[in-house]
Amino acid sequence: MKLDSPSHAGGFIIRRLKNNCPEVLLIKKDKNQSKYFLPGGCLENNESEIEGAVREIAEETGLTAVDFLADLGLVTRRGIDDRKRPYQKTIRYFLFNYQETGPDGWISAGDPDKCFFCSWQPLSSFPDLTQFREEAHLSAAAQKILG
């Protein structure tokens, strides 16, 4: 199903450990950055938002075994890019579940040109860790769906 307005799509990926406390997968371009962001990016060639989110997750984290749970809705992000130009992008975020297959949950970027540092963080900490305040409400939406 192709939805209308977003030009970008992203994934809010959760896992539950043995203690049943959900964690969210966050990424950084550099280990020294203080804030994290969610995997996502531009939609390509007629792909649906969910297809774009799954592709971006694989490119930026190496994860391919994610299960769709829900549509978390749209986030509009405004800012200044690296070239000092204002931008606005609309991103549709999807909630995915990840079932670990390896013993330690090690993750590496799937695309060598997108070498991101990936880190599992407590879902409850997401609003304080995200680089983009427009996305802070996504943790509450995810928690409501997860129950």
Short mmCIF file of N, CA and C in Angstrom, two decimals:
data_model
loop_
_atom_site.label_atom_id
_atom_site.label_comp_id
_atom_site.label_asym_id
_atom_site.label_seq_id
_atom_site.Cartn_x
_atom_site.Cartn_y
_atom_site.Cartn_z
N MET A 1 0.85 -1.17 0.00
CA MET A 1 0.00 0.00 0.00
C MET A 1 0.89 1.24 0.00
N LYS A 2 0.75 2.11 -1.00
CA LYS A 2 1.53 3.34 -1.07
C LYS A 2 0.69 4.46 -0.48
N LEU A 3 1.23 5.11 0.57
CA LEU A 3 0.54 6.19 1.22
C LEU A 3 0.97 7.51 0.59
N ASP A 4 0.26 8.60 0.87
CA ASP A 4 0.44 9.82 0.09
C ASP A 4 1.69 10.66 0.36
N SER A 5 1.77 11.41 1.41
CA SER A 5 2.68 12.55 1.46
C SER A 5 4.14 12.34 1.83
N PRO A 6 4.55 11.36 2.59
CA PRO A 6 5.95 11.35 3.00
C PRO A 6 6.93 11.11 1.86
N SER A 7 8.10 11.74 1.97
CA SER A 7 9.18 11.51 1.02
C SER A 7 10.25 10.63 1.64
N HIS A 8 10.11 10.33 2.95
CA HIS A 8 11.06 9.54 3.70
C HIS A 8 10.32 8.50 4.55
N ALA A 9 11.03 7.43 4.91
CA ALA A 9 10.45 6.42 5.80
C ALA A 9 11.53 5.93 6.75
N GLY A 10 11.09 5.51 7.92
CA GLY A 10 12.05 5.05 8.92
C GLY A 10 11.48 3.96 9.80
N GLY A 11 12.38 3.35 10.56
CA GLY A 11 11.99 2.24 11.42
C GLY A 11 12.26 2.52 12.89
N PHE A 12 11.30 2.21 13.71
CA PHE A 12 11.41 2.24 15.16
C PHE A 12 11.45 0.77 15.56
N ILE A 13 12.66 0.24 15.78
CA ILE A 13 12.85 -1.20 15.96
C ILE A 13 13.00 -1.49 17.44
N ILE A 14 12.18 -2.42 17.92
CA ILE A 14 12.25 -2.77 19.34
C ILE A 14 12.61 -4.25 19.50
N ARG A 15 13.17 -4.56 20.65
CA ARG A 15 13.38 -5.95 21.05
C ARG A 15 13.05 -6.02 22.53
N ARG A 16 12.67 -7.20 22.95
CA ARG A 16 12.40 -7.43 24.37
C ARG A 16 13.42 -8.44 24.87
N LEU A 17 14.08 -8.09 25.95
CA LEU A 17 15.04 -9.00 26.57
C LEU A 17 14.31 -9.93 27.52
N LYS A 18 15.05 -10.81 28.18
CA LYS A 18 14.45 -11.77 29.10
C LYS A 18 13.68 -11.08 30.23
N ASN A 19 14.11 -9.87 30.62
CA ASN A 19 13.41 -9.14 31.67
C ASN A 19 12.17 -8.43 31.13
N ASN A 20 11.87 -8.60 29.85
CA ASN A 20 10.70 -8.06 29.16
C ASN A 20 10.70 -6.54 29.05
N CYS A 21 11.82 -5.89 29.34
CA CYS A 21 11.93 -4.43 29.17
C CYS A 21 12.27 -4.14 27.71
N PRO A 22 11.40 -3.43 27.01
CA PRO A 22 11.68 -3.16 25.59
C PRO A 22 12.84 -2.19 25.41
N GLU A 23 13.61 -2.45 24.36
CA GLU A 23 14.70 -1.57 23.96
C GLU A 23 14.47 -1.15 22.52
N VAL A 24 14.98 0.02 22.16
CA VAL A 24 14.87 0.54 20.80
C VAL A 24 16.28 0.63 20.21
N LEU A 25 16.37 0.32 18.92
CA LEU A 25 17.66 0.39 18.23
C LEU A 25 17.86 1.81 17.70
N LEU A 26 18.93 2.44 18.18
CA LEU A 26 19.27 3.79 17.75
C LEU A 26 20.63 3.78 17.08
N ILE A 27 20.86 4.78 16.23
CA ILE A 27 22.11 4.83 15.49
C ILE A 27 22.74 6.22 15.59
N LYS A 28 24.06 6.25 15.38
CA LYS A 28 24.84 7.48 15.31
C LYS A 28 25.79 7.35 14.12
N LYS A 29 26.17 8.46 13.55
CA LYS A 29 27.18 8.43 12.50
C LYS A 29 28.57 8.31 13.10
N ASP A 30 28.71 8.74 14.35
CA ASP A 30 30.00 8.76 15.02
C ASP A 30 29.78 8.41 16.49
N LYS A 31 30.61 7.54 17.04
CA LYS A 31 30.47 7.13 18.44
C LYS A 31 30.53 8.32 19.39
N ASN A 32 31.18 9.40 18.99
CA ASN A 32 31.34 10.56 19.87
C ASN A 32 30.15 11.50 19.87
N GLN A 33 29.18 11.29 18.99
CA GLN A 33 27.97 12.11 19.02
C GLN A 33 27.22 11.84 20.31
N SER A 34 26.57 12.87 20.85
CA SER A 34 25.85 12.68 22.10
C SER A 34 24.42 12.19 21.86
N LYS A 35 23.84 12.50 20.72
CA LYS A 35 22.45 12.13 20.44
C LYS A 35 22.37 11.07 19.34
N TYR A 36 21.29 10.31 19.39
CA TYR A 36 21.04 9.24 18.44
C TYR A 36 19.92 9.63 17.47
N PHE A 37 19.77 8.83 16.43
CA PHE A 37 18.62 8.97 15.54
C PHE A 37 18.13 7.59 15.13
N LEU A 38 16.98 7.56 14.48
CA LEU A 38 16.38 6.30 14.02
C LEU A 38 16.81 6.02 12.59
N PRO A 39 16.93 4.75 12.21
CA PRO A 39 17.26 4.45 10.82
C PRO A 39 16.13 4.90 9.89
N GLY A 40 16.51 5.44 8.76
CA GLY A 40 15.51 5.89 7.78
C GLY A 40 16.16 6.71 6.70
N GLY A 41 15.38 7.03 5.68
CA GLY A 41 15.91 7.84 4.60
C GLY A 41 14.90 8.04 3.49
N CYS A 42 15.37 8.54 2.36
CA CYS A 42 14.52 8.86 1.21
C CYS A 42 13.93 7.61 0.58
N LEU A 43 12.71 7.76 0.13
CA LEU A 43 12.09 6.68 -0.64
C LEU A 43 12.70 6.67 -2.04
N GLU A 44 12.83 5.48 -2.60
CA GLU A 44 13.41 5.32 -3.93
C GLU A 44 12.37 4.77 -4.90
N ASN A 45 12.43 5.22 -6.13
CA ASN A 45 11.67 4.65 -7.26
C ASN A 45 10.34 4.02 -6.91
N ASN A 46 9.30 4.56 -6.74
CA ASN A 46 7.98 3.94 -6.55
C ASN A 46 7.89 2.92 -5.41
N GLU A 47 8.84 2.87 -4.49
CA GLU A 47 8.69 1.93 -3.38
C GLU A 47 7.69 2.50 -2.37
N SER A 48 7.00 1.62 -1.68
CA SER A 48 6.07 2.06 -0.64
C SER A 48 6.87 2.53 0.57
N GLU A 49 6.20 3.20 1.48
CA GLU A 49 6.87 3.67 2.68
C GLU A 49 7.43 2.51 3.49
N ILE A 50 6.68 1.44 3.62
CA ILE A 50 7.16 0.30 4.42
C ILE A 50 8.35 -0.38 3.73
N GLU A 51 8.31 -0.48 2.40
CA GLU A 51 9.46 -1.04 1.68
C GLU A 51 10.70 -0.16 1.88
N GLY A 52 10.51 1.15 1.85
CA GLY A 52 11.63 2.07 2.06
C GLY A 52 12.19 1.96 3.47
N ALA A 53 11.31 1.82 4.46
CA ALA A 53 11.76 1.68 5.84
C ALA A 53 12.58 0.40 6.02
N VAL A 54 12.09 -0.70 5.48
CA VAL A 54 12.80 -1.98 5.60
C VAL A 54 14.16 -1.90 4.89
N ARG A 55 14.20 -1.28 3.72
CA ARG A 55 15.47 -1.13 2.99
C ARG A 55 16.46 -0.27 3.78
N GLU A 56 15.99 0.86 4.31
CA GLU A 56 16.87 1.74 5.07
C GLU A 56 17.38 1.05 6.35
N ILE A 57 16.53 0.28 7.01
CA ILE A 57 16.96 -0.47 8.20
C ILE A 57 18.10 -1.42 7.83
N ALA A 58 17.93 -2.14 6.72
CA ALA A 58 18.97 -3.08 6.28
C ALA A 58 20.26 -2.34 5.92
N GLU A 59 20.15 -1.22 5.20
CA GLU A 59 21.34 -0.47 4.80
C GLU A 59 22.08 0.11 5.99
N GLU A 60 21.35 0.64 6.96
CA GLU A 60 21.98 1.38 8.05
C GLU A 60 22.32 0.54 9.28
N THR A 61 21.70 -0.63 9.41
CA THR A 61 21.97 -1.47 10.59
C THR A 61 22.40 -2.89 10.25
N GLY A 62 22.12 -3.34 9.03
CA GLY A 62 22.40 -4.71 8.67
C GLY A 62 21.27 -5.67 9.02
N LEU A 63 20.24 -5.19 9.73
CA LEU A 63 19.13 -6.06 10.11
C LEU A 63 18.20 -6.30 8.93
N THR A 64 17.88 -7.56 8.72
CA THR A 64 16.91 -7.91 7.69
C THR A 64 15.73 -8.67 8.26
N ALA A 65 15.86 -9.19 9.47
CA ALA A 65 14.79 -9.98 10.09
C ALA A 65 14.01 -9.12 11.07
N VAL A 66 13.20 -8.21 10.52
CA VAL A 66 12.35 -7.38 11.37
C VAL A 66 10.90 -7.66 11.00
N ASP A 67 10.04 -7.70 12.01
CA ASP A 67 8.62 -7.97 11.81
C ASP A 67 7.83 -6.69 12.00
N PHE A 68 7.01 -6.36 11.01
CA PHE A 68 6.17 -5.17 11.08
C PHE A 68 5.13 -5.33 12.19
N LEU A 69 5.00 -4.29 13.03
CA LEU A 69 3.99 -4.29 14.08
C LEU A 69 2.91 -3.24 13.85
N ALA A 70 3.31 -2.00 13.48
CA ALA A 70 2.33 -0.94 13.35
C ALA A 70 2.92 0.28 12.63
N ASP A 71 2.02 1.10 12.12
CA ASP A 71 2.38 2.39 11.55
C ASP A 71 2.33 3.40 12.70
N LEU A 72 3.45 4.07 12.97
CA LEU A 72 3.50 5.06 14.06
C LEU A 72 3.12 6.45 13.59
N GLY A 73 2.92 6.64 12.30
CA GLY A 73 2.49 7.92 11.78
C GLY A 73 3.61 8.77 11.23
N LEU A 74 3.26 10.03 10.97
CA LEU A 74 4.16 10.97 10.31
C LEU A 74 4.86 11.89 11.31
N VAL A 75 6.09 12.23 10.98
CA VAL A 75 6.86 13.23 11.72
C VAL A 75 7.38 14.22 10.68
N THR A 76 7.19 15.51 10.93
CA THR A 76 7.75 16.54 10.06
C THR A 76 8.94 17.14 10.78
N ARG A 77 10.06 17.07 10.13
CA ARG A 77 11.32 17.56 10.71
C ARG A 77 11.78 18.77 9.90
N ARG A 78 12.10 19.85 10.62
CA ARG A 78 12.61 21.07 10.00
C ARG A 78 13.98 21.38 10.57
N GLY A 79 14.85 21.96 9.76
CA GLY A 79 16.18 22.28 10.26
C GLY A 79 17.01 23.00 9.22
N ILE A 80 18.30 23.04 9.49
CA ILE A 80 19.29 23.64 8.58
C ILE A 80 20.27 22.53 8.20
N ASP A 81 20.48 22.34 6.90
CA ASP A 81 21.37 21.27 6.46
C ASP A 81 22.84 21.70 6.55
N ASP A 82 23.73 20.80 6.14
CA ASP A 82 25.17 21.05 6.21
C ASP A 82 25.62 22.25 5.37
N ARG A 83 24.83 22.59 4.38
CA ARG A 83 25.16 23.71 3.51
C ARG A 83 24.44 24.99 3.93
N LYS A 84 23.89 24.96 5.16
CA LYS A 84 23.24 26.13 5.78
C LYS A 84 21.93 26.51 5.08
N ARG A 85 21.27 25.53 4.47
CA ARG A 85 19.99 25.77 3.81
C ARG A 85 18.87 25.17 4.67
N PRO A 86 17.73 25.86 4.77
CA PRO A 86 16.61 25.30 5.53
C PRO A 86 16.01 24.10 4.79
N TYR A 87 15.54 23.13 5.54
CA TYR A 87 14.89 21.97 4.93
C TYR A 87 13.67 21.57 5.77
N GLN A 88 12.80 20.84 5.11
CA GLN A 88 11.66 20.21 5.79
C GLN A 88 11.47 18.85 5.16
N LYS A 89 11.37 17.82 5.99
CA LYS A 89 11.08 16.48 5.47
C LYS A 89 10.00 15.83 6.31
N THR A 90 9.15 15.09 5.62
CA THR A 90 8.08 14.35 6.27
C THR A 90 8.45 12.88 6.21
N ILE A 91 8.46 12.26 7.38
CA ILE A 91 8.91 10.86 7.51
C ILE A 91 7.79 10.03 8.10
N ARG A 92 7.49 8.90 7.47
CA ARG A 92 6.54 7.95 8.06
C ARG A 92 7.35 6.90 8.80
N TYR A 93 7.07 6.75 10.10
CA TYR A 93 7.77 5.77 10.92
C TYR A 93 6.90 4.55 11.15
N PHE A 94 7.55 3.39 11.10
CA PHE A 94 6.89 2.11 11.36
C PHE A 94 7.54 1.44 12.55
N LEU A 95 6.73 0.76 13.33
CA LEU A 95 7.21 0.00 14.48
C LEU A 95 7.49 -1.42 14.02
N PHE A 96 8.71 -1.90 14.32
CA PHE A 96 9.12 -3.25 13.96
C PHE A 96 9.62 -3.96 15.21
N ASN A 97 9.48 -5.27 15.21
CA ASN A 97 10.02 -6.11 16.27
C ASN A 97 11.22 -6.86 15.71
N TYR A 98 12.26 -6.98 16.52
CA TYR A 98 13.45 -7.73 16.12
C TYR A 98 13.65 -8.88 17.08
N GLN A 99 13.75 -10.08 16.54
CA GLN A 99 14.07 -11.27 17.32
C GLN A 99 15.52 -11.61 17.07
N GLU A 100 16.33 -11.52 18.10
CA GLU A 100 17.76 -11.79 17.93
C GLU A 100 18.01 -13.23 17.50
N THR A 101 18.95 -13.36 16.58
CA THR A 101 19.33 -14.70 16.12
C THR A 101 20.71 -15.09 16.63
N GLY A 102 21.52 -14.11 16.97
CA GLY A 102 22.87 -14.38 17.47
C GLY A 102 22.92 -14.31 18.98
N PRO A 103 23.99 -14.82 19.58
CA PRO A 103 24.08 -14.86 21.03
C PRO A 103 24.28 -13.50 21.68
N ASP A 104 24.84 -12.53 20.95
CA ASP A 104 25.15 -11.25 21.60
C ASP A 104 24.43 -10.05 21.00
N GLY A 105 23.60 -10.26 19.98
CA GLY A 105 22.87 -9.15 19.38
C GLY A 105 23.74 -8.18 18.62
N TRP A 106 24.92 -8.61 18.18
CA TRP A 106 25.85 -7.74 17.47
C TRP A 106 25.24 -7.31 16.14
N ILE A 107 25.40 -6.05 15.82
CA ILE A 107 24.83 -5.49 14.60
C ILE A 107 25.90 -4.67 13.90
N SER A 108 25.94 -4.75 12.57
CA SER A 108 26.84 -3.89 11.80
C SER A 108 26.09 -3.36 10.59
N ALA A 109 26.54 -2.21 10.08
CA ALA A 109 25.87 -1.59 8.94
C ALA A 109 25.89 -2.53 7.75
N GLY A 110 24.75 -2.63 7.06
CA GLY A 110 24.65 -3.49 5.89
C GLY A 110 25.34 -2.90 4.68
N ASP A 111 25.33 -1.58 4.55
CA ASP A 111 25.94 -0.89 3.42
C ASP A 111 27.25 -0.27 3.90
N PRO A 112 28.40 -0.67 3.33
CA PRO A 112 29.68 -0.17 3.81
C PRO A 112 29.83 1.35 3.73
N ASP A 113 29.03 2.00 2.86
CA ASP A 113 29.07 3.46 2.78
C ASP A 113 28.27 4.14 3.89
N LYS A 114 27.53 3.35 4.65
CA LYS A 114 26.72 3.89 5.74
C LYS A 114 27.12 3.19 7.03
N CYS A 115 28.32 3.40 7.46
CA CYS A 115 28.83 2.74 8.66
C CYS A 115 28.36 3.48 9.90
N PHE A 116 27.24 3.06 10.44
CA PHE A 116 26.66 3.69 11.61
C PHE A 116 26.96 2.87 12.85
N PHE A 117 27.09 3.56 13.95
CA PHE A 117 27.23 2.93 15.26
C PHE A 117 25.81 2.66 15.77
N CYS A 118 25.51 1.40 16.03
CA CYS A 118 24.17 0.99 16.47
C CYS A 118 24.19 0.66 17.96
N SER A 119 23.12 1.02 18.64
CA SER A 119 23.06 0.77 20.08
C SER A 119 21.62 0.53 20.51
N TRP A 120 21.42 -0.55 21.30
CA TRP A 120 20.11 -0.80 21.90
C TRP A 120 20.01 0.02 23.18
N GLN A 121 18.94 0.79 23.30
CA GLN A 121 18.73 1.66 24.47
C GLN A 121 17.33 1.40 25.03
N PRO A 122 17.14 1.61 26.34
CA PRO A 122 15.80 1.43 26.91
C PRO A 122 14.77 2.31 26.19
N LEU A 123 13.63 1.73 25.88
CA LEU A 123 12.56 2.47 25.20
C LEU A 123 12.20 3.73 25.98
N SER A 124 12.18 3.63 27.28
CA SER A 124 11.80 4.78 28.12
C SER A 124 12.80 5.94 28.01
N SER A 125 14.02 5.68 27.56
CA SER A 125 15.04 6.73 27.44
C SER A 125 15.02 7.44 26.10
N PHE A 126 14.25 6.94 25.16
CA PHE A 126 14.27 7.49 23.80
C PHE A 126 14.06 9.01 23.74
N PRO A 127 13.07 9.58 24.45
CA PRO A 127 12.87 11.03 24.32
C PRO A 127 14.11 11.86 24.70
N ASP A 128 14.91 11.37 25.61
CA ASP A 128 16.12 12.09 26.02
C ASP A 128 17.31 11.83 25.09
N LEU A 129 17.28 10.75 24.35
CA LEU A 129 18.42 10.37 23.51
C LEU A 129 18.31 10.81 22.06
N THR A 130 17.08 11.05 21.58
CA THR A 130 16.91 11.36 20.17
C THR A 130 17.44 12.75 19.83
N GLN A 131 18.07 12.82 18.67
CA GLN A 131 18.61 14.08 18.16
C GLN A 131 17.48 15.03 17.75
N PHE A 132 16.32 14.47 17.41
CA PHE A 132 15.23 15.27 16.85
C PHE A 132 14.04 15.28 17.79
N ARG A 133 13.75 16.41 18.40
CA ARG A 133 12.67 16.50 19.38
C ARG A 133 11.31 16.18 18.77
N GLU A 134 11.18 16.37 17.45
CA GLU A 134 9.92 16.06 16.78
C GLU A 134 9.58 14.58 16.86
N GLU A 135 10.58 13.74 17.15
CA GLU A 135 10.38 12.29 17.20
C GLU A 135 10.17 11.76 18.61
N ALA A 136 10.30 12.60 19.62
CA ALA A 136 10.27 12.15 21.01
C ALA A 136 8.98 11.41 21.37
N HIS A 137 7.85 11.81 20.77
CA HIS A 137 6.57 11.17 21.09
C HIS A 137 6.44 9.74 20.57
N LEU A 138 7.33 9.32 19.68
CA LEU A 138 7.22 7.98 19.10
C LEU A 138 7.36 6.88 20.15
N SER A 139 8.14 7.11 21.20
CA SER A 139 8.29 6.08 22.23
C SER A 139 6.98 5.82 22.96
N ALA A 140 6.22 6.89 23.23
CA ALA A 140 4.92 6.71 23.91
C ALA A 140 3.95 5.96 22.99
N ALA A 141 3.97 6.28 21.69
CA ALA A 141 3.11 5.58 20.75
C ALA A 141 3.49 4.11 20.65
N ALA A 142 4.79 3.82 20.63
CA ALA A 142 5.25 2.43 20.59
C ALA A 142 4.85 1.69 21.86
N GLN A 143 5.06 2.32 23.01
CA GLN A 143 4.72 1.68 24.29
C GLN A 143 3.24 1.36 24.37
N LYS A 144 2.40 2.24 23.86
CA LYS A 144 0.95 2.00 23.87
C LYS A 144 0.60 0.77 23.03
N ILE A 145 1.25 0.64 21.88
CA ILE A 145 1.00 -0.52 21.01
C ILE A 145 1.52 -1.79 21.65
N LEU A 146 2.68 -1.72 22.29
CA LEU A 146 3.29 -2.90 22.90
C LEU A 146 2.56 -3.36 24.17
N GLY A 147 1.84 -2.43 24.77
CA GLY A 147 1.05 -2.77 25.96
C GLY A 147 1.77 -2.77 27.25
#
